[in-house]
XYZ file of C-alpha atoms in Angstrom:
624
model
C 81.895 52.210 125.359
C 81.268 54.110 122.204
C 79.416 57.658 123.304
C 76.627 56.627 125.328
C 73.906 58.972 126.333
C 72.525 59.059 129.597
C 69.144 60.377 130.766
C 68.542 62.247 133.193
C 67.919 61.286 137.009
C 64.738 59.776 137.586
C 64.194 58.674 133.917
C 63.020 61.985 132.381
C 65.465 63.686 131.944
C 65.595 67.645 130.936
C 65.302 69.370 127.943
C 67.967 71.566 126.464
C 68.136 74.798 124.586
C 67.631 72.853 121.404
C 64.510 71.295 122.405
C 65.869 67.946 122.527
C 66.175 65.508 125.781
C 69.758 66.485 128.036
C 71.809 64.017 127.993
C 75.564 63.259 128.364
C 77.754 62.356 125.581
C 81.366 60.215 126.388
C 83.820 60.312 123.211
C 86.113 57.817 125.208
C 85.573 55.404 127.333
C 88.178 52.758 129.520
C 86.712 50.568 132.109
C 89.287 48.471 134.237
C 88.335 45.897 136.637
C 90.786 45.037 138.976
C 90.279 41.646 141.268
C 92.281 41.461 144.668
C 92.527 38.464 146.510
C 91.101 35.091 145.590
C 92.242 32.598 143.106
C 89.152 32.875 140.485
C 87.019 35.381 138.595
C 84.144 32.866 138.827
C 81.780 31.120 136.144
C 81.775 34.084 134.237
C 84.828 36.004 133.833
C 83.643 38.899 131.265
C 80.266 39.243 132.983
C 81.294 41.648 135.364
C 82.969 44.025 133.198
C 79.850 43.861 130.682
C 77.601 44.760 133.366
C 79.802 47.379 134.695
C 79.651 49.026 131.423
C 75.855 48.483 130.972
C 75.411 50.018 134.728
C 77.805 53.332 133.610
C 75.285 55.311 132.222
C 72.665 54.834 134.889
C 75.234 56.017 137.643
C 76.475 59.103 135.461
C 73.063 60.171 135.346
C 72.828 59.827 139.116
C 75.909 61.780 139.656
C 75.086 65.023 136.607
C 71.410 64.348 137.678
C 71.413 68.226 138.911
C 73.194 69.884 135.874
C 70.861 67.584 133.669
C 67.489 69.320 135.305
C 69.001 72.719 134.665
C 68.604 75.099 132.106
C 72.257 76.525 131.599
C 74.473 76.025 128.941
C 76.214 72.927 128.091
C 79.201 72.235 129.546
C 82.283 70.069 128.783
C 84.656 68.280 130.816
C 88.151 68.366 129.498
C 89.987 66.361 131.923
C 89.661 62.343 132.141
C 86.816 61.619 134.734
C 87.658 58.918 136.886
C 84.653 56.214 138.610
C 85.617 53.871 141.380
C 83.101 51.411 142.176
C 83.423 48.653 145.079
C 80.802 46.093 144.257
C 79.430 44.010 147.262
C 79.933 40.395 148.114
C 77.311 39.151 145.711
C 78.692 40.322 142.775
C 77.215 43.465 141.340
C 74.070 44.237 139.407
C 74.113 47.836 139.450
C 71.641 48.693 142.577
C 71.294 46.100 145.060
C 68.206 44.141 146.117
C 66.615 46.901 148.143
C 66.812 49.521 145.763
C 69.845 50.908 148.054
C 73.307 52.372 146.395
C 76.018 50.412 145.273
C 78.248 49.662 147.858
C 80.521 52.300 147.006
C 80.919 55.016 143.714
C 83.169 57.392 143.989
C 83.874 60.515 140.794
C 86.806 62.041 141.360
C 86.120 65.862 141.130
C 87.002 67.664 137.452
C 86.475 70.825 136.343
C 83.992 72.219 133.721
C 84.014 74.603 131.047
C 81.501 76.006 128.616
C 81.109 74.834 124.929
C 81.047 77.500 122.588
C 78.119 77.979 120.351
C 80.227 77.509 117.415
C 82.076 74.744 118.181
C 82.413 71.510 116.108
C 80.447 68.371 116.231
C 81.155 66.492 119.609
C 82.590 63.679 116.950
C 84.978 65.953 115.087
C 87.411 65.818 117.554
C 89.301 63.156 119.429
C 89.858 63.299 123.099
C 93.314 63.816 122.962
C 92.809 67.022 120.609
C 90.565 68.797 123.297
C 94.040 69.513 125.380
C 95.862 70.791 122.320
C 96.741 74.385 121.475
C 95.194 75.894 118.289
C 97.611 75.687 115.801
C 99.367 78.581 114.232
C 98.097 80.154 110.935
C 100.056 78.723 107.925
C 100.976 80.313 104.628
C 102.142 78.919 101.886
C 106.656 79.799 101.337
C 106.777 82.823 98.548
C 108.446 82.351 95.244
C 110.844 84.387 96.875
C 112.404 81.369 99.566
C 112.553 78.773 96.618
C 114.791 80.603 94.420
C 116.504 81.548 97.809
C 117.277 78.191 98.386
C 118.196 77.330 95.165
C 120.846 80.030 94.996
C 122.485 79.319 98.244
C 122.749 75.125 96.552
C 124.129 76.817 93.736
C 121.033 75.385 91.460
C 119.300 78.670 90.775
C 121.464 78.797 87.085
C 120.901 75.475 85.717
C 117.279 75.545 87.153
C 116.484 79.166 85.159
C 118.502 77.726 81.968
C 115.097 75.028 81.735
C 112.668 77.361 82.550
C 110.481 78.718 79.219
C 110.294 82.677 79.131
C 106.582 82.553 79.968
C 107.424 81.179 83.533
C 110.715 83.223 84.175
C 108.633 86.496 83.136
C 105.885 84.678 85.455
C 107.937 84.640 88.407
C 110.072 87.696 87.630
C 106.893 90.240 88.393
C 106.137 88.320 91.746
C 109.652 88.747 92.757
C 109.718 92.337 91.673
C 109.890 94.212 94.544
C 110.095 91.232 97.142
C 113.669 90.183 96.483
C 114.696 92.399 93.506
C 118.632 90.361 93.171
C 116.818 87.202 92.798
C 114.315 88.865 90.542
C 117.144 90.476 88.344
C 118.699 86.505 88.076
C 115.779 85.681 86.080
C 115.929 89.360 83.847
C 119.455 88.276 82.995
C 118.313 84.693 81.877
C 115.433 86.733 79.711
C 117.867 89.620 78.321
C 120.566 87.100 77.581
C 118.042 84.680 75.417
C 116.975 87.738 73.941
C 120.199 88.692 72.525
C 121.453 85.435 71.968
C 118.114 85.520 70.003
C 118.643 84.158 65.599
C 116.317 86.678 63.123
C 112.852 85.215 62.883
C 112.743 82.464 60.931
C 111.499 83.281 56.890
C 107.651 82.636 55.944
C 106.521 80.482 52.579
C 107.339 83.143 50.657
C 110.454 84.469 52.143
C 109.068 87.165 54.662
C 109.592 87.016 58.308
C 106.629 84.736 59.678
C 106.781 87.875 62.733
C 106.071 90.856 61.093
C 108.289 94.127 61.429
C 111.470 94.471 62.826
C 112.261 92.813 65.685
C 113.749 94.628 68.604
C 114.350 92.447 71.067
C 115.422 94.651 73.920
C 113.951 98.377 74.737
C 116.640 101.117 74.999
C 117.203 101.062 78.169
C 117.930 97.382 79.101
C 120.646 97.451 76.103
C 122.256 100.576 77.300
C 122.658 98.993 80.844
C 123.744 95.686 79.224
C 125.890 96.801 76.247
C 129.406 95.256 76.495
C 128.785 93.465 79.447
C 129.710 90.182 80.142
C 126.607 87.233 80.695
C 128.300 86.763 84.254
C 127.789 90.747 84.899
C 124.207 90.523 83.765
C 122.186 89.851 87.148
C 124.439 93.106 89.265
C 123.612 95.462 86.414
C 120.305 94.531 86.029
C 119.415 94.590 90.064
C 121.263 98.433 89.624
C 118.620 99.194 86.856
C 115.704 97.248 88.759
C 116.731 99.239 92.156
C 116.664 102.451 90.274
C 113.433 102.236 88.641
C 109.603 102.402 89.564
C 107.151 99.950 89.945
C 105.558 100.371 86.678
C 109.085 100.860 84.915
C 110.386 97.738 86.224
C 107.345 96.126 84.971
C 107.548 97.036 81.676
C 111.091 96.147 81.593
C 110.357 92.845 82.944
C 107.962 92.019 80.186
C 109.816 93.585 77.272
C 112.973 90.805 76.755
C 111.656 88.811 73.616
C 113.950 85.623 73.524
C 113.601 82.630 70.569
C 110.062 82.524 69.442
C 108.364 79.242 71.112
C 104.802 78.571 70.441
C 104.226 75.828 72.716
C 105.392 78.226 75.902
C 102.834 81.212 74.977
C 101.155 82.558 77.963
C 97.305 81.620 78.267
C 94.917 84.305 77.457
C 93.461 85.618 79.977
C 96.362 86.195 82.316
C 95.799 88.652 85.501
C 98.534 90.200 87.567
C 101.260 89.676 85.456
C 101.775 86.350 86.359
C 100.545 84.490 83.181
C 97.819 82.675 85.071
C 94.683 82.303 83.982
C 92.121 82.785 86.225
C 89.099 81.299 85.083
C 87.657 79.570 88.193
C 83.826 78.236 87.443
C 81.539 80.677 89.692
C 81.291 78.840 93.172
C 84.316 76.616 92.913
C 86.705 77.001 95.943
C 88.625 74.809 96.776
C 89.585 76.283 100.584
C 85.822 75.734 101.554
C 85.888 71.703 100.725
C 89.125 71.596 102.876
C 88.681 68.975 105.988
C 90.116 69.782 109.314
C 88.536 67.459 111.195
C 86.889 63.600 110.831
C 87.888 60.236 110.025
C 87.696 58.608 106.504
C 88.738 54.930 105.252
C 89.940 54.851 102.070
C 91.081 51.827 99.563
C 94.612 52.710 99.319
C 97.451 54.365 100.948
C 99.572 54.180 97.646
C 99.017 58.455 97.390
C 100.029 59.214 100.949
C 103.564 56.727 100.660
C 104.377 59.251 97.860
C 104.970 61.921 99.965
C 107.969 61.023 101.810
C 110.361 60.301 98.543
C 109.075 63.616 97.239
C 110.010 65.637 100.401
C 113.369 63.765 100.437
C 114.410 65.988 97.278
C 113.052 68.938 97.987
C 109.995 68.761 95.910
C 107.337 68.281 98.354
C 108.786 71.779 100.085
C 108.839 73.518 96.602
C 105.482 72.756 95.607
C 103.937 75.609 97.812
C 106.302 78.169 96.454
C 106.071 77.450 93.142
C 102.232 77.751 93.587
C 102.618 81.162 95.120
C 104.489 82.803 92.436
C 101.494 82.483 90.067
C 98.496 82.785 92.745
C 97.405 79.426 92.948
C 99.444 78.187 96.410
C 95.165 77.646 97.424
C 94.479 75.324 95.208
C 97.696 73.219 96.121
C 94.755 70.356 96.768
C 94.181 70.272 93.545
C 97.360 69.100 92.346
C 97.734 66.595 95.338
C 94.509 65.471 93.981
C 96.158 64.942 90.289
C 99.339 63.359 91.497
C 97.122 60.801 94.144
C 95.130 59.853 90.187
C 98.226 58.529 89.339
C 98.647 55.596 91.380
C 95.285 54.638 91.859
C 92.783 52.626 89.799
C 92.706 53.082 86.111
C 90.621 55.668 84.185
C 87.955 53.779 82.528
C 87.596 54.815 78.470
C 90.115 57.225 79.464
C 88.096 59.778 81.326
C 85.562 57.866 83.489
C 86.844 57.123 87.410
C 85.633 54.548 89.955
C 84.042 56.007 93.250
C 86.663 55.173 95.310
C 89.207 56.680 93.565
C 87.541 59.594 93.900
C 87.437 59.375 97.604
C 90.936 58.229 98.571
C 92.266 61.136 95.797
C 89.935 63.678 97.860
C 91.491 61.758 101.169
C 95.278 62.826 99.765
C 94.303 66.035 98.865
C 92.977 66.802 102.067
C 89.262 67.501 100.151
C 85.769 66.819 100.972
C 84.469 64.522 98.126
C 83.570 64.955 95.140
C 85.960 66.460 93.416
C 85.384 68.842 90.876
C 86.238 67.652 87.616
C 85.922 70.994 85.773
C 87.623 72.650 88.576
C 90.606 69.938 88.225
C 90.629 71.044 84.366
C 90.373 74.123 84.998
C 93.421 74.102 87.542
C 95.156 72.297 84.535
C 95.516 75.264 82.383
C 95.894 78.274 84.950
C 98.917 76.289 86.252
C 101.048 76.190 83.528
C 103.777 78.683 84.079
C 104.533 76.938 87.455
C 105.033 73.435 86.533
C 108.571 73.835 84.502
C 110.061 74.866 88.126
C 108.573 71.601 89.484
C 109.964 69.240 86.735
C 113.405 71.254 86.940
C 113.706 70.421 90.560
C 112.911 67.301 90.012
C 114.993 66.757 87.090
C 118.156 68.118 89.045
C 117.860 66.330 92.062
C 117.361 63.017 89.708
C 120.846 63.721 87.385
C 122.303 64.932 90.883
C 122.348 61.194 91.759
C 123.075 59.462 88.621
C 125.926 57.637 87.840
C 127.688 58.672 84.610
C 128.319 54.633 84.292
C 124.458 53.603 83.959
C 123.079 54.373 80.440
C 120.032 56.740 80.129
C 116.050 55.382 78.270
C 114.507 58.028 76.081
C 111.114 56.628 75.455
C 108.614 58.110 72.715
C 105.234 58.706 74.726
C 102.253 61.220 74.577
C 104.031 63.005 71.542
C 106.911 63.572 73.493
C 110.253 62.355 74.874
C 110.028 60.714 78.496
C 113.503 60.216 79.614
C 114.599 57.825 82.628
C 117.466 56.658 84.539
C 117.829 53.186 83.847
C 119.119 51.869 86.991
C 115.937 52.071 89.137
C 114.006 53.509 85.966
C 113.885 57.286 88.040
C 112.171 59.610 85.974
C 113.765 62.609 84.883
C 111.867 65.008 82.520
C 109.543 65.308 79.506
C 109.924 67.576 75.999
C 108.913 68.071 72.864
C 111.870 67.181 71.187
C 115.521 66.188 71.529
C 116.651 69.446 72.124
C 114.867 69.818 75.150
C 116.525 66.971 77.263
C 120.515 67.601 76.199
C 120.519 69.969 79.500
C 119.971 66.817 81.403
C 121.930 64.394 79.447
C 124.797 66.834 80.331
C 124.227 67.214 83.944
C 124.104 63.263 83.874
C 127.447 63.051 82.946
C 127.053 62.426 79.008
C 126.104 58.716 79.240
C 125.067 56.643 76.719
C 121.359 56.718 75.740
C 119.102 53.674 74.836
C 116.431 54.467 72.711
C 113.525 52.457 73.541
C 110.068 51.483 71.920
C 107.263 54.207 71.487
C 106.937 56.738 68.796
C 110.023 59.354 68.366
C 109.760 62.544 67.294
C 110.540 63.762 63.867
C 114.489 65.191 63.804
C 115.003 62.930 67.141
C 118.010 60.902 65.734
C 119.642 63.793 63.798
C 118.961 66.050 66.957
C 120.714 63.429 69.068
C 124.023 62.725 66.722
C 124.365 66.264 66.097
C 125.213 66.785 69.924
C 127.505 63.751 70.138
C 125.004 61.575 72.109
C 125.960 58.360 72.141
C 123.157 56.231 71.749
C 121.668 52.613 70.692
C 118.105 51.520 69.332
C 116.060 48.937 67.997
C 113.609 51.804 66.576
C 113.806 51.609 62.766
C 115.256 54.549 61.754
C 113.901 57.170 59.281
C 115.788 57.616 55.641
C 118.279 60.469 56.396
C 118.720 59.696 60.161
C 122.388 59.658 60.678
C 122.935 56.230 62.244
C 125.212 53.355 61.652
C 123.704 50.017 61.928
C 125.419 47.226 64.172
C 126.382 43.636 63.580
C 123.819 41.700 65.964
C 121.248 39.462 66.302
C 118.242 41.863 66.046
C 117.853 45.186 64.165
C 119.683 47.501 66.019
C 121.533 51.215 65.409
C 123.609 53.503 66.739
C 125.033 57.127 66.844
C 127.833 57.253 63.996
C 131.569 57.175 64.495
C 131.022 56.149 68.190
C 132.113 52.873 69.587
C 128.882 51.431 71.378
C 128.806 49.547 73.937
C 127.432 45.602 73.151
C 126.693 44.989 76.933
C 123.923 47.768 76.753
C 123.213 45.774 73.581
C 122.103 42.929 75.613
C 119.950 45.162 77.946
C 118.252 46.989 75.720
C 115.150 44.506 75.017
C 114.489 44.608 79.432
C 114.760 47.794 79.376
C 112.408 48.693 76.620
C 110.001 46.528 77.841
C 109.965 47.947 81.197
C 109.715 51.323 80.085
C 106.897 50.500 77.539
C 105.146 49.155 80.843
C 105.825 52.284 82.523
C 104.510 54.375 80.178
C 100.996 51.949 79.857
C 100.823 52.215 83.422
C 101.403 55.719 84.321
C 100.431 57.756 80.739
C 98.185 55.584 78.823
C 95.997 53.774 81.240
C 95.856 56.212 84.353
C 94.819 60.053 83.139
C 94.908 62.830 85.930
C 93.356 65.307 84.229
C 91.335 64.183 81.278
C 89.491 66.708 80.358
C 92.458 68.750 79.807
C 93.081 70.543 76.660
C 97.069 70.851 77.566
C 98.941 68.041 78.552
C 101.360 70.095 80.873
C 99.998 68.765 84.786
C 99.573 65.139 83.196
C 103.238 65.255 82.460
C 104.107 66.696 85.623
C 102.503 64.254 87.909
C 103.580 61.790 85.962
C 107.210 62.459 86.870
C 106.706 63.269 90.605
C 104.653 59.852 91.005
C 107.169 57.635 88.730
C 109.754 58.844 91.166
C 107.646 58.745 94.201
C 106.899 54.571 93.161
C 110.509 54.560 91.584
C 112.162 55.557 95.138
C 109.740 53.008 97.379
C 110.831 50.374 95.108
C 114.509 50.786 95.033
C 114.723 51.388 99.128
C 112.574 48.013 99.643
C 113.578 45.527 96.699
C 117.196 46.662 94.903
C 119.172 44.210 97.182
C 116.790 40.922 96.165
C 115.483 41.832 92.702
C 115.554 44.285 90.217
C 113.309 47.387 91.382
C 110.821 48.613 88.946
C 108.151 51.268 90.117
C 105.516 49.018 88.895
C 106.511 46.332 91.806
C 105.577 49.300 94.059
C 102.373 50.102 92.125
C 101.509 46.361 92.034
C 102.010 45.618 95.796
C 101.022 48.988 97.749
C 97.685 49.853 95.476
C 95.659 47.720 97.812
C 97.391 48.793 101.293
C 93.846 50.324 102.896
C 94.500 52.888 105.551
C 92.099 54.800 107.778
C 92.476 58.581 107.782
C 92.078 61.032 110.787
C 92.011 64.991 109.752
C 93.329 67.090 113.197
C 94.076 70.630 113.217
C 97.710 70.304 113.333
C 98.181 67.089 111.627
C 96.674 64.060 109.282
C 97.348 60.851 110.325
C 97.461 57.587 108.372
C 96.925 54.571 109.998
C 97.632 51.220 107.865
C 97.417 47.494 108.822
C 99.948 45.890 110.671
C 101.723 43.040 108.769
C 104.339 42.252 105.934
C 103.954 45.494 103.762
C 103.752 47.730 107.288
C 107.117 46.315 108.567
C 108.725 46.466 104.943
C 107.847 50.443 104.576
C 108.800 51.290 108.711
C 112.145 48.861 108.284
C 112.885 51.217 104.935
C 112.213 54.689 106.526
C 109.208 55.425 104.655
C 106.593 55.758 106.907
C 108.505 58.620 108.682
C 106.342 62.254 109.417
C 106.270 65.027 106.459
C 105.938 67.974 108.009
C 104.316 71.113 106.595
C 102.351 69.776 103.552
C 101.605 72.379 101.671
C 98.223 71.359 99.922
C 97.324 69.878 103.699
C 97.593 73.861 104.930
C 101.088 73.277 106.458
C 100.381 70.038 108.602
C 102.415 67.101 109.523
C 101.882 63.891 107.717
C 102.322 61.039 110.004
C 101.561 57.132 110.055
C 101.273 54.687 112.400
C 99.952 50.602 111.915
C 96.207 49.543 113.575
């Protein structure tokens, strides 16, 4: 029985506070029939339970017929409300011949409570959720427990070495005054850039492009720091931070002038001292499109099998933090809503989506559709500072795992470097130039790297030989690239003076063409945020959902073929899944069959607790 309303006794039924006819409303419904003695259930088995159910309503009316005629409030009854009926020897039709009673009803007695004016729809809620507790309020981690973290894994070092100096000043002022030793970590990182900083680099006509002298550190911070060693940096600086004022320490946080970068210059704008810009279009929010309660069916489940790889490194949990430090941990829906565009249907002339992308994105995100496009862009740029500490954690916990053995894929894409790991093709990071991934290449293990098809950057050979990379590709290199080229059967190069490796030879043309599909998949055909002006969230969601795909493929298929994150794009993009929105938790239910057992027998259908951009609820699925 699906909510059936009854009226009231006699047929009339009362009228309520609303003006509308009383009536009573069931959200669940179970009927049992249960036959003793006898050896058959006679010519028509399911008749008597249909007209048990069509006979329900009738007697419910009988029974609430006084509390229907009144005028009080309307009540609810929060405890499962059991009928017996005994139907006679003729079968049952409700009422027998004579207008009499059934032969027997009993309603077991249950209490009843008042429903509050403001409470939700009768639909909003499932019956199970009227017996559960409110849940507690949730806020987002601070800054302050993700550098925590990373201190006490000893990754707090490596992950400030990749961070630009408009994030660590960022996150320096929201950790000022909340956990001044981890805020004078990322002073040290800034002062020792700074002094490690080479003269500004000469103009056209032999001036200093900057103009002036540059002094990069005030004369305080160098009195503190002079002859110090970079290990002493972070106590002498927490000293000078503990000694001086609010304002003081602000000033000193912004004053370290390190290596001058113009692709890492803080947005205009910027409030707080955090470097975000916050230029939200009058009326957006995105807390008031948030869903706490319903039920939604949406095309694919692809976006919510993403979440547990993420939380199994640690980005899923840093995602909130990293939010916080710039202001933005609110609009954490947004960015679920980015990463879900990645792995669903393809952006149409690059910018226009299908409908029901829309609504399984807004599903993820934990959003009432539509989503706002110009909020989404908007998002794009105020987020900057926050999404190098994303891409470092996920760059770490990537060269954590990989095996110094298994060569390395530097593809060119979206005028940048996109660098893998081959075996399993796990994303790792995105830069500029060269430069920009030798951090990783290091923490790797200095492997061999196989440059594969796509447009390099200028400098990217030279960049690469002059750290001792060794490295093979079928790219045709520029006149005055240092390479050597190989005896084989195609066009192929390598680093000078090293001894390559012919086996990776052999593999290069598979893996270039994987990669090149990769890249067509997740960069060229699938946009996130199109409107964008800076490419910085494109890049990051590419990464967290080529890992997210990456991971689901190697757990299910690396034993049977060779796993590719486009298998998992290929086979999951069409999983449908219903979607119910509770206060303390979204669950996903998806068909049972092949692809259900394949993701429960791999562990990836297990809960994610405290989603951030889901206001700190558990993620759970279930088959149905």
């Amino acid at each position: 029985m699906s909510a059936p309303t009854a009226p009231a006794a006699g047929g009339t039924g009362g009228i309520g506070d609303d003006g509308e006819p009383a009536g009573i409303t069931v959200h669940r419904c179970t009927v049992t029939v249960v036959r003793r003695g006898g050896w058959s259930w006679g010519p028509e088995p399911r008749g008597l339970v249909r007209r048990v159910v069509e006979a329900l309503p009738e007697l419910l009316a009988d029974h609430f017929a006084e509390r229907l005629a009144a005028d009080g409030p309307d009540v609810e009854i929060t405890e499962p409300l059991t009928v017996t009926v005994r139907p006679g020897r003729d079968g049952w039709s409700g009422r027998t011949a004579g207008g009499g009673p059934p032969v027997e009803v009993r309603f077991a007695p249950v209490p009843m409570v008042k429903v509050p004016a403001d409470a939700p729809a009768p639909d909003a809620f499932s019956f199970e959720e009227s017996f559960a507790a409110a849940p507690d309020p949730w806020a987002a981690p601070s800054a302050a427990s993700l550098f925590a973290e990373l201190a006490e894994r000893g990754e707090l070092d490596a992950l400030l070495a990749l961070l630009p100096d408009a994030s660590l000043r960022a996150y320096l002022l929201a950790l000022l005054g909340v956990d001044d030793p981890a805020a004078a970590r990322l002073l040290a990182e800034l002062v020792g850039r700074a002094l490690a900083a080479d003269p500004p680099p000469a103009g056209p006509y032999g001036e200093a492009d900057r103009p002036g002298p540059v002094e990069p550190l005030p004369e305080r911070l160098r009195a503190a720091v002079a002859g110090a060693d970079a290990a002493d940096l972070p106590r002498l600086l927490a000293d000078l931070l503990a000694s001086a004022d609010r304002e003081e320490a602000v000033r000193l946080a912004r004053s370290p002038a390190g290596p001058h970068d113009p692709g890492a210059e803080e947005p205009s704008g910027a409030v707080g001292g955090t470097g975000a810009a916050r230029s939200t279009p009058a009326g957006a929010s995105t807390a008031a499109g948030v869903r706490t309660t319903g039920e939604v069916q949406v095309w694919s489940a692809l976006p919510f099998l993403l979440a547990g790889p993420l939380a199994r490194i640690g980005y899923l949990d840093a995602i909130g933090p990293a939010l916080s430090g710039v202001e933005l941990a609110e609009d954490a829906p947004l960015f679920a809503a980015a990463l879900a565009y990645k792995v669903l249907g393809a952006t149409a002339r690059g910018w226009r989506r299908a409908e029901r992308d829309s609504e399984a994105a807004a599903a993820f995100a934990g959003l009432s559709p539509p989503l706002d496009e110009d909020r989404l862009t908007a998002f794009a740029r105020q987020v900057r500072p926050a999404l190098p500490v994303l891409d470092g954690v996920l760059a770490l916990s990537v060269c954590r795992g990989h095996d110094p053995a298994d060569p390395l894929l530097l593809n060119g894409a979206d005028d940048g470097l996109f660098l893998l790991d081959a075996q399993g093709m796990f994303p790792i990071a995105w830069a500029a130039e060269a430069a920009g991934l030798l951090p990783h290449w290091r923490s790797c293990g200095r492997p061999s790297v196989l440059l594969c098809d796509g447009p390099l950057p200028p400098g990217t050979l030279s960049d690469l030989a002059s750290a001792d990379v060794p490295f093979l590709t079928g790219v045709r290199p520029l006149r005055g690239d240092p390479v050597a080229r190989l005896p084989w059967r195609t066009p192929l190069w390598s680093a000078p003076g090293a001894a390559p490796d012919m086996r990776l030879a052999a593999e290069l043309p598979a893996h270039a063409r994987r990669c090149a599909d990769l890249v067509t998949a997740l960069v060229t055909e699938r946009r996130a945020v199109p409107l964008a002006q800076d490419g910085g969230l494109e890049r990051t969601v590419t990464l967290a959902a080529g890992l997210g795909l990456s991971t689901i493929a190697w757990t299910l298929w690396r034993e049977r073929e060779t796993p590719d994150p486009l298998l998992a794009l290929d086979r999951f993009a069409d999983l449908e899944a219903t979607v119910r929105f509770e206060a303390a938790a979204v669950r996903v239910r998806v068909p049972m069959g092949r692809r259900h057992a394949d993701l429960l027998r791999g562990g990836l259908l297990a809960d994610v607790p405290d989603v951030a951009w889901l206001g700190g609820r558990t993620l759970t699925f279930s088959a149905g």
